[in-house]
mmCIF file of C-alpha atoms in Angstrom:
data_model
loop_
_atom_site.group_PDB
_atom_site.id
_atom_site.type_symbol
_atom_site.label_atom_id
_atom_site.label_comp_id
_atom_site.label_asym_id
_atom_site.label_seq_id
_atom_site.Cartn_x
_atom_site.Cartn_y
_atom_site.Cartn_z
ATOM 1 C CA UNK K 1 18.407 16.439 -9.876
ATOM 2 C CA UNK K 2 15.937 13.743 -10.759
ATOM 3 C CA UNK K 3 15.479 12.393 -14.210
ATOM 4 C CA UNK K 4 13.559 9.874 -12.205
ATOM 5 C CA UNK K 5 12.170 6.850 -13.916
ATOM 6 C CA UNK K 6 10.619 5.507 -10.777
ATOM 7 C CA UNK K 7 7.692 3.200 -10.537
ATOM 8 C CA UNK K 8 4.522 4.455 -8.931
ATOM 9 C CA UNK K 9 2.622 1.231 -9.542
ATOM 10 C CA UNK K 10 3.409 -2.174 -8.174
ATOM 11 C CA UNK K 11 3.781 -4.351 -11.174
ATOM 12 C CA UNK K 12 5.732 -7.163 -12.612
ATOM 13 C CA UNK K 13 7.091 -6.776 -16.108
ATOM 14 C CA UNK K 14 5.877 -9.574 -18.321
ATOM 15 C CA UNK K 15 7.617 -8.151 -21.353
ATOM 16 C CA UNK K 16 10.905 -9.567 -22.541
ATOM 17 C CA UNK K 17 14.079 -8.700 -20.664
ATOM 18 C CA UNK K 18 17.596 -9.643 -21.675
ATOM 19 C CA UNK K 19 20.527 -10.250 -19.381
ATOM 20 C CA UNK K 20 24.021 -9.152 -20.310
ATOM 21 C CA UNK K 21 26.316 -11.427 -18.312
ATOM 22 C CA UNK K 22 30.023 -11.550 -17.731
ATOM 23 C CA UNK K 23 31.824 -14.753 -16.774
ATOM 24 C CA UNK K 24 34.783 -15.016 -14.422
ATOM 25 C CA UNK K 25 37.554 -17.591 -15.061
ATOM 26 C CA UNK K 26 35.666 -19.953 -12.743
ATOM 27 C CA UNK K 27 32.518 -19.584 -14.857
ATOM 28 C CA UNK K 28 30.647 -17.869 -12.037
ATOM 29 C CA UNK K 29 27.861 -15.775 -13.572
ATOM 30 C CA UNK K 30 27.905 -12.173 -12.371
ATOM 31 C CA UNK K 31 24.946 -10.135 -13.539
ATOM 32 C CA UNK K 32 26.030 -6.550 -14.109
ATOM 33 C CA UNK K 33 23.597 -5.167 -16.679
ATOM 34 C CA UNK K 34 19.977 -5.904 -17.432
ATOM 35 C CA UNK K 35 17.649 -4.645 -20.136
ATOM 36 C CA UNK K 36 14.203 -3.969 -18.725
ATOM 37 C CA UNK K 37 11.015 -3.309 -20.654
ATOM 38 C CA UNK K 38 9.098 -0.927 -18.438
ATOM 39 C CA UNK K 39 6.343 1.652 -18.351
ATOM 40 C CA UNK K 40 5.832 4.981 -16.660
ATOM 41 C CA UNK K 41 3.366 7.846 -16.558
ATOM 42 C CA UNK K 42 4.312 11.437 -17.271
ATOM 43 C CA UNK K 43 2.849 14.719 -18.432
ATOM 44 C CA UNK K 44 4.217 16.557 -21.437
ATOM 45 C CA UNK K 45 5.366 19.277 -19.052
ATOM 46 C CA UNK K 46 7.567 16.773 -17.200
ATOM 47 C CA UNK K 47 9.491 15.276 -20.082
ATOM 48 C CA UNK K 48 12.774 15.594 -18.208
ATOM 49 C CA UNK K 49 11.735 13.695 -15.096
ATOM 50 C CA UNK K 50 9.182 11.074 -14.275
ATOM 51 C CA UNK K 51 8.039 8.060 -12.372
ATOM 52 C CA UNK K 52 8.328 4.655 -13.997
ATOM 53 C CA UNK K 53 7.396 1.097 -13.168
ATOM 54 C CA UNK K 54 8.324 -2.397 -14.159
ATOM 55 C CA UNK K 55 5.182 -2.902 -16.070
ATOM 56 C CA UNK K 56 2.264 -2.124 -13.921
ATOM 57 C CA UNK K 57 -1.377 -2.550 -13.236
ATOM 58 C CA UNK K 58 -3.186 0.548 -11.941
ATOM 59 C CA UNK K 59 -5.599 -1.788 -10.167
ATOM 60 C CA UNK K 60 -2.680 -2.801 -7.942
ATOM 61 C CA UNK K 61 -1.691 0.520 -6.468
ATOM 62 C CA UNK K 62 -1.471 0.283 -2.664
ATOM 63 C CA UNK K 63 -3.596 2.782 -0.846
ATOM 64 C CA UNK K 64 -4.847 4.639 -3.901
ATOM 65 C CA UNK K 65 -7.222 4.119 -6.784
ATOM 66 C CA UNK K 66 -5.331 5.596 -9.722
ATOM 67 C CA UNK K 67 -7.711 4.837 -12.534
ATOM 68 C CA UNK K 68 -10.304 7.413 -11.581
ATOM 69 C CA UNK K 69 -11.532 9.493 -8.725
ATOM 70 C CA UNK K 70 -13.046 6.404 -7.239
ATOM 71 C CA UNK K 71 -16.616 6.341 -5.921
ATOM 72 C CA UNK K 72 -17.013 10.125 -5.661
ATOM 73 C CA UNK K 73 -14.692 13.094 -5.672
ATOM 74 C CA UNK K 74 -15.506 13.835 -2.036
ATOM 75 C CA UNK K 75 -14.887 10.275 -0.866
ATOM 76 C CA UNK K 76 -11.582 10.144 -2.724
ATOM 77 C CA UNK K 77 -10.159 13.525 -1.894
ATOM 78 C CA UNK K 78 -11.263 14.265 1.634
ATOM 79 C CA UNK K 79 -8.815 14.088 4.497
ATOM 80 C CA UNK K 80 -8.169 12.109 6.640
ATOM 81 C CA UNK K 81 -8.349 9.526 3.840
ATOM 82 C CA UNK K 82 -5.439 11.341 2.198
ATOM 83 C CA UNK K 83 -3.964 13.472 5.007
ATOM 84 C CA UNK K 84 -1.557 16.248 4.113
ATOM 85 C CA UNK K 85 2.145 15.394 3.943
ATOM 86 C CA UNK K 86 1.536 11.634 4.179
ATOM 87 C CA UNK K 87 1.974 10.807 0.507
ATOM 88 C CA UNK K 88 0.480 11.560 -2.941
ATOM 89 C CA UNK K 89 -3.225 12.294 -3.104
ATOM 90 C CA UNK K 90 -4.530 10.671 -6.321
ATOM 91 C CA UNK K 91 -6.992 13.495 -6.809
ATOM 92 C CA UNK K 92 -4.261 16.143 -7.005
ATOM 93 C CA UNK K 93 -1.251 14.088 -8.113
ATOM 94 C CA UNK K 94 -0.242 15.206 -11.643
ATOM 95 C CA UNK K 95 0.751 11.611 -12.421
ATOM 96 C CA UNK K 96 -2.727 10.281 -11.618
ATOM 97 C CA UNK K 97 -4.808 12.342 -14.032
ATOM 98 C CA UNK K 98 -4.992 15.259 -16.422
ATOM 99 C CA UNK K 99 -5.411 15.834 -20.159
ATOM 100 C CA UNK K 100 -1.670 15.757 -20.902
ATOM 101 C CA UNK K 101 -0.888 12.529 -19.077
ATOM 102 C CA UNK K 102 0.978 9.961 -21.145
ATOM 103 C CA UNK K 103 1.924 6.318 -20.580
ATOM 104 C CA UNK K 104 5.333 5.357 -21.942
ATOM 105 C CA UNK K 105 6.792 1.969 -22.740
ATOM 106 C CA UNK K 106 10.577 2.072 -22.458
ATOM 107 C CA UNK K 107 13.536 -0.242 -22.670
ATOM 108 C CA UNK K 108 16.287 0.646 -20.220
ATOM 109 C CA UNK K 109 19.708 -0.855 -19.668
ATOM 110 C CA UNK K 110 20.573 -0.726 -15.978
ATOM 111 C CA UNK K 111 23.392 -1.649 -13.642
ATOM 112 C CA UNK K 112 21.920 -4.369 -11.419
ATOM 113 C CA UNK K 113 23.845 -3.420 -8.291
ATOM 114 C CA UNK K 114 20.657 -1.949 -6.871
ATOM 115 C CA UNK K 115 20.175 0.148 -3.765
ATOM 116 C CA UNK K 116 17.002 1.100 -1.900
ATOM 117 C CA UNK K 117 14.101 2.554 -3.849
ATOM 118 C CA UNK K 118 14.029 6.352 -4.065
ATOM 119 C CA UNK K 119 10.599 7.942 -3.679
ATOM 120 C CA UNK K 120 10.278 10.454 -6.517
ATOM 121 C CA UNK K 121 7.209 12.689 -6.697
ATOM 122 C CA UNK K 122 6.053 15.802 -8.528
ATOM 123 C CA UNK K 123 6.069 19.076 -6.600
ATOM 124 C CA UNK K 124 2.729 20.766 -6.023
ATOM 125 C CA UNK K 125 2.479 24.201 -4.392
ATOM 126 C CA UNK K 126 6.282 24.069 -4.055
ATOM 127 C CA UNK K 127 6.078 21.014 -1.825
ATOM 128 C CA UNK K 128 6.414 17.260 -2.273
ATOM 129 C CA UNK K 129 3.632 14.949 -0.972
ATOM 130 C CA UNK K 130 5.544 14.431 2.286
ATOM 131 C CA UNK K 131 5.912 18.109 3.119
ATOM 132 C CA UNK K 132 9.455 18.645 1.857
ATOM 133 C CA UNK K 133 10.439 21.522 -0.442
ATOM 134 C CA UNK K 134 9.967 20.748 -4.140
ATOM 135 C CA UNK K 135 9.437 23.249 -6.939
ATOM 136 C CA UNK K 136 6.013 22.947 -8.512
ATOM 137 C CA UNK K 137 6.048 20.850 -11.679
ATOM 138 C CA UNK K 138 9.438 19.233 -11.035
ATOM 139 C CA UNK K 139 10.481 15.859 -9.671
ATOM 140 C CA UNK K 140 12.043 15.550 -6.230
ATOM 141 C CA UNK K 141 13.393 12.280 -4.855
ATOM 142 C CA UNK K 142 13.788 11.150 -1.247
ATOM 143 C CA UNK K 143 16.118 8.378 -0.089
ATOM 144 C CA UNK K 144 15.994 6.844 3.377
ATOM 145 C CA UNK K 145 18.251 4.822 5.634
ATOM 146 C CA UNK K 146 16.962 1.726 7.407
ATOM 147 C CA UNK K 147 15.430 1.703 10.848
ATOM 148 C CA UNK K 148 12.382 3.336 12.364
ATOM 149 C CA UNK K 149 11.532 6.070 12.059
ATOM 150 C CA UNK K 150 13.255 6.203 8.670
ATOM 151 C CA UNK K 151 15.912 8.855 8.258
ATOM 152 C CA UNK K 152 16.377 10.791 5.033
ATOM 153 C CA UNK K 153 19.819 10.487 3.476
ATOM 154 C CA UNK K 154 21.337 11.895 0.256
ATOM 155 C CA UNK K 155 20.474 9.838 -2.825
ATOM 156 C CA UNK K 156 23.314 8.331 -4.837
ATOM 157 C CA UNK K 157 23.608 7.282 -8.477
ATOM 158 C CA UNK K 158 22.587 3.641 -8.088
ATOM 159 C CA UNK K 159 19.303 2.219 -9.391
ATOM 160 C CA UNK K 160 16.731 1.930 -6.639
ATOM 161 C CA UNK K 161 14.701 -1.281 -6.393
ATOM 162 C CA UNK K 162 11.699 -2.412 -4.364
ATOM 163 C CA UNK K 163 10.056 -5.852 -4.251
ATOM 164 C CA UNK K 164 6.486 -4.696 -3.704
ATOM 165 C CA UNK K 165 5.083 -7.960 -2.364
ATOM 166 C CA UNK K 166 7.945 -8.408 0.088
ATOM 167 C CA UNK K 167 7.681 -4.827 1.333
ATOM 168 C CA UNK K 168 3.916 -4.389 1.584
ATOM 169 C CA UNK K 169 2.712 -7.990 1.792
ATOM 170 C CA UNK K 170 3.294 -8.091 5.522
ATOM 171 C CA UNK K 171 0.870 -5.203 5.985
ATOM 172 C CA UNK K 172 -1.584 -5.827 3.149
ATOM 173 C CA UNK K 173 -2.846 -8.777 1.163
ATOM 174 C CA UNK K 174 -4.714 -10.234 4.146
ATOM 175 C CA UNK K 175 -8.078 -9.384 2.662
ATOM 176 C CA UNK K 176 -10.558 -6.739 3.740
ATOM 177 C CA UNK K 177 -11.474 -7.185 7.392
ATOM 178 C CA UNK K 178 -12.957 -5.104 10.164
ATOM 179 C CA UNK K 179 -10.487 -4.036 12.824
ATOM 180 C CA UNK K 180 -10.203 -1.755 15.807
ATOM 181 C CA UNK K 181 -8.440 0.704 13.514
ATOM 182 C CA UNK K 182 -11.139 0.514 10.839
ATOM 183 C CA UNK K 183 -14.352 -1.000 12.217
ATOM 184 C CA UNK K 184 -16.361 -0.117 9.114
ATOM 185 C CA UNK K 185 -14.231 -0.595 5.950
ATOM 186 C CA UNK K 186 -15.611 1.202 2.912
ATOM 187 C CA UNK K 187 -15.768 -0.208 -0.599
ATOM 188 C CA UNK K 188 -12.624 1.755 -1.447
ATOM 189 C CA UNK K 189 -10.872 0.358 1.638
ATOM 190 C CA UNK K 190 -11.687 -3.178 0.481
ATOM 191 C CA UNK K 191 -10.516 -2.571 -3.080
ATOM 192 C CA UNK K 192 -7.280 -1.177 -1.696
ATOM 193 C CA UNK K 193 -6.771 -4.175 0.579
ATOM 194 C CA UNK K 194 -7.792 -6.815 -1.942
ATOM 195 C CA UNK K 195 -5.711 -5.713 -4.912
ATOM 196 C CA UNK K 196 -2.722 -7.312 -3.200
ATOM 197 C CA UNK K 197 -4.283 -10.719 -3.729
ATOM 198 C CA UNK K 198 -3.019 -10.337 -7.299
ATOM 199 C CA UNK K 199 0.580 -10.215 -6.069
ATOM 200 C CA UNK K 200 2.603 -13.172 -4.815
ATOM 201 C CA UNK K 201 6.175 -14.243 -4.203
ATOM 202 C CA UNK K 202 6.327 -15.283 -7.872
ATOM 203 C CA UNK K 203 4.415 -12.272 -9.289
ATOM 204 C CA UNK K 204 5.728 -9.854 -6.697
ATOM 205 C CA UNK K 205 5.693 -6.524 -8.493
ATOM 206 C CA UNK K 206 8.756 -4.311 -8.867
ATOM 207 C CA UNK K 207 9.497 -0.628 -8.464
ATOM 208 C CA UNK K 208 12.681 0.948 -9.804
ATOM 209 C CA UNK K 209 14.009 4.494 -9.462
ATOM 210 C CA UNK K 210 16.568 6.034 -11.802
ATOM 211 C CA UNK K 211 18.046 9.404 -10.950
ATOM 212 C CA UNK K 212 19.719 12.020 -13.123
ATOM 213 C CA UNK K 213 23.060 11.547 -11.401
ATOM 214 C CA UNK K 214 23.193 7.971 -12.732
ATOM 215 C CA UNK K 215 22.114 8.704 -16.339
ATOM 216 C CA UNK K 216 24.939 7.606 -18.595
ATOM 217 C CA UNK K 217 26.287 10.698 -20.376
ATOM 218 C CA UNK K 218 23.820 12.987 -18.618
ATOM 219 C CA UNK K 219 24.818 16.580 -17.806
ATOM 220 C CA UNK K 220 24.410 16.019 -14.049
ATOM 221 C CA UNK K 221 25.732 12.464 -13.916
ATOM 222 C CA UNK K 222 28.267 11.408 -11.309
ATOM 223 C CA UNK K 223 28.207 7.770 -12.482
ATOM 224 C CA UNK K 224 26.796 5.624 -15.292
ATOM 225 C CA UNK K 225 24.147 3.241 -13.942
ATOM 226 C CA UNK K 226 21.362 3.422 -16.530
ATOM 227 C CA UNK K 227 20.512 4.526 -20.036
ATOM 228 C CA UNK K 228 17.457 4.584 -22.275
ATOM 229 C CA UNK K 229 17.853 1.951 -24.982
ATOM 230 C CA UNK K 230 14.609 2.896 -26.702
ATOM 231 C CA UNK K 231 11.300 4.677 -26.213
ATOM 232 C CA UNK K 232 9.147 1.907 -27.618
ATOM 233 C CA UNK K 233 5.769 3.643 -27.588
ATOM 234 C CA UNK K 234 4.034 6.605 -25.985
ATOM 235 C CA UNK K 235 0.238 6.651 -25.675
ATOM 236 C CA UNK K 236 -2.239 9.075 -24.154
ATOM 237 C CA UNK K 237 -3.440 8.013 -20.734
ATOM 238 C CA UNK K 238 -7.054 8.542 -21.815
ATOM 239 C CA UNK K 239 -6.600 6.043 -24.646
ATOM 240 C CA UNK K 240 -4.705 3.626 -22.422
ATOM 241 C CA UNK K 241 -7.480 3.683 -19.825
ATOM 242 C CA UNK K 242 -10.102 3.161 -22.537
ATOM 243 C CA UNK K 243 -8.377 0.158 -24.126
ATOM 244 C CA UNK K 244 -7.312 -1.339 -20.804
ATOM 245 C CA UNK K 245 -10.801 -0.794 -19.380
ATOM 246 C CA UNK K 246 -12.489 -2.364 -22.405
ATOM 247 C CA UNK K 247 -10.402 -5.515 -21.951
ATOM 248 C CA UNK K 248 -11.445 -5.698 -18.312
ATOM 249 C CA UNK K 249 -15.086 -4.921 -19.189
ATOM 250 C CA UNK K 250 -15.169 -7.810 -21.656
ATOM 251 C CA UNK K 251 -14.841 -10.218 -18.713
ATOM 252 C CA UNK K 252 -17.985 -8.877 -17.010
ATOM 253 C CA UNK K 253 -20.177 -7.372 -19.740
ATOM 254 C CA UNK K 254 -23.428 -7.627 -17.791
ATOM 255 C CA UNK K 255 -22.252 -5.280 -15.042
ATOM 256 C CA UNK K 256 -21.062 -2.625 -17.479
ATOM 257 C CA UNK K 257 -24.240 -2.866 -19.577
ATOM 258 C CA UNK K 258 -26.233 -2.082 -16.444
ATOM 259 C CA UNK K 259 -24.416 1.273 -16.305
ATOM 260 C CA UNK K 260 -26.444 2.366 -19.337
ATOM 261 C CA UNK K 261 -25.123 5.582 -20.864
ATOM 262 C CA UNK K 262 -22.173 5.481 -18.418
ATOM 263 C CA UNK K 263 -20.899 2.049 -19.474
ATOM 264 C CA UNK K 264 -17.806 3.478 -21.164
ATOM 265 C CA UNK K 265 -17.389 6.559 -18.954
ATOM 266 C CA UNK K 266 -14.264 5.654 -16.987
ATOM 267 C CA UNK K 267 -14.876 8.474 -14.481
ATOM 268 C CA UNK K 268 -18.362 7.336 -13.491
ATOM 269 C CA UNK K 269 -18.880 5.535 -10.149
ATOM 270 C CA UNK K 270 -20.782 2.772 -11.968
ATOM 271 C CA UNK K 271 -17.895 2.091 -14.364
ATOM 272 C CA UNK K 272 -15.364 2.106 -11.524
ATOM 273 C CA UNK K 273 -17.485 -0.265 -9.461
ATOM 274 C CA UNK K 274 -17.779 -2.687 -12.386
ATOM 275 C CA UNK K 275 -14.072 -2.425 -13.141
ATOM 276 C CA UNK K 276 -13.111 -3.577 -9.661
ATOM 277 C CA UNK K 277 -15.802 -6.247 -9.618
ATOM 278 C CA UNK K 278 -14.370 -7.618 -12.857
ATOM 279 C CA UNK K 279 -10.783 -7.394 -11.600
ATOM 280 C CA UNK K 280 -11.351 -8.592 -8.025
ATOM 281 C CA UNK K 281 -14.626 -10.490 -8.225
ATOM 282 C CA UNK K 282 -18.136 -9.338 -7.213
ATOM 283 C CA UNK K 283 -17.294 -9.513 -3.482
ATOM 284 C CA UNK K 284 -13.955 -7.702 -3.781
ATOM 285 C CA UNK K 285 -15.386 -4.487 -2.323
ATOM 286 C CA UNK K 286 -17.053 -6.150 0.672
ATOM 287 C CA UNK K 287 -15.479 -6.780 4.095
ATOM 288 C CA UNK K 288 -14.784 -10.492 4.383
ATOM 289 C CA UNK K 289 -15.756 -11.067 0.750
ATOM 290 C CA UNK K 290 -14.060 -13.605 -1.486
ATOM 291 C CA UNK K 291 -11.503 -12.275 -3.970
ATOM 292 C CA UNK K 292 -11.636 -13.619 -7.509
ATOM 293 C CA UNK K 293 -11.989 -11.896 -10.850
ATOM 294 C CA UNK K 294 -9.236 -11.728 -13.434
ATOM 295 C CA UNK K 295 -5.889 -13.424 -13.070
ATOM 296 C CA UNK K 296 -2.693 -11.429 -12.801
ATOM 297 C CA UNK K 297 -1.706 -12.668 -16.260
ATOM 298 C CA UNK K 298 -5.013 -11.494 -17.750
ATOM 299 C CA UNK K 299 -4.739 -8.082 -16.093
ATOM 300 C CA UNK K 300 -1.195 -7.678 -17.355
ATOM 301 C CA UNK K 301 -2.244 -8.590 -20.885
ATOM 302 C CA UNK K 302 -5.027 -6.012 -20.684
ATOM 303 C CA UNK K 303 -2.592 -3.359 -19.417
ATOM 304 C CA UNK K 304 -0.104 -3.987 -22.237
ATOM 305 C CA UNK K 305 -2.639 -4.074 -25.083
ATOM 306 C CA UNK K 306 -2.584 -0.268 -25.625
ATOM 307 C CA UNK K 307 1.102 -0.597 -26.610
ATOM 308 C CA UNK K 308 0.278 -2.972 -29.464
ATOM 309 C CA UNK K 309 -0.027 -1.651 -33.032
ATOM 310 C CA UNK K 310 -3.303 0.077 -33.809
ATOM 311 C CA UNK K 311 -4.223 -2.742 -36.191
ATOM 312 C CA UNK K 312 -4.156 -5.067 -33.167
ATOM 313 C CA UNK K 313 -6.276 -2.807 -30.985
ATOM 314 C CA UNK K 314 -3.514 -0.629 -29.554
ATOM 315 C CA UNK K 315 -3.519 3.143 -29.086
ATOM 316 C CA UNK K 316 -2.128 5.684 -31.566
ATOM 317 C CA UNK K 317 1.535 6.436 -30.888
ATOM 318 C CA UNK K 318 2.327 9.940 -29.585
ATOM 319 C CA UNK K 319 5.431 12.039 -30.152
ATOM 320 C CA UNK K 320 8.147 11.939 -27.510
ATOM 321 C CA UNK K 321 8.193 15.746 -27.195
#
């Protein structure tokens, strides 16, 4: 029953948010509702359900390169790099590509009494990415109890929340190094490892999940924990990638110029290589290499530019339908 606005990308919203606070007689501030300016990706076919994020950078997705089929299709899609039932494969995930993919900027009002993040994914071949049953083209959400191995439990109506840096920082963000588990890290392995250098305790990245049973006034709601205040802008993913990529390319023009006729082709290996070199520095894809490139603030500004008016370089707005 997911009208899931859950966040597939680790990101920190740098857009304005407004707190609605209530004060007790002792003047203790109790935060109950928060307005969040967020983004999420969806296809036109999935208008009723989707993943969302607290404003995100595709360059920061753990374990996956979402911008393109990175390096080559075979390198990206082959198992065991993306083994079956271990999570979304970016080469088949409907939220990672396709001609109908949209990027939405939303303002939500949410109840801040958060619970654990619910993993919501699109069904493919009547299965979710973890092997559970899920009708093709619909969203299915999994909730887990603590402990190891994690145990699936029924989801409730609360808003799910995940601090990305706190959750994944202990496993990632240590740079790209050789290990007994991966003695020969590939370029993609290093990009995946090094993107977490852009996250910190201050810029930690946030994921939220909002389920249908918590949608205020929704037909399947059992509680009221969130509502859509406004759909601020919807843009085509192709346009978003183009504008976002051009902002990144402007910081390393020489590399992109060397791609020749492919310098604006966001699916070409040369463009992808230059994108990550600009974002992470020229050594970001090398084991033991230094991580530099663009700041988190600069990457966030580049990501949000497509939502600006067209006169300011933004993308054309698309209909909500």
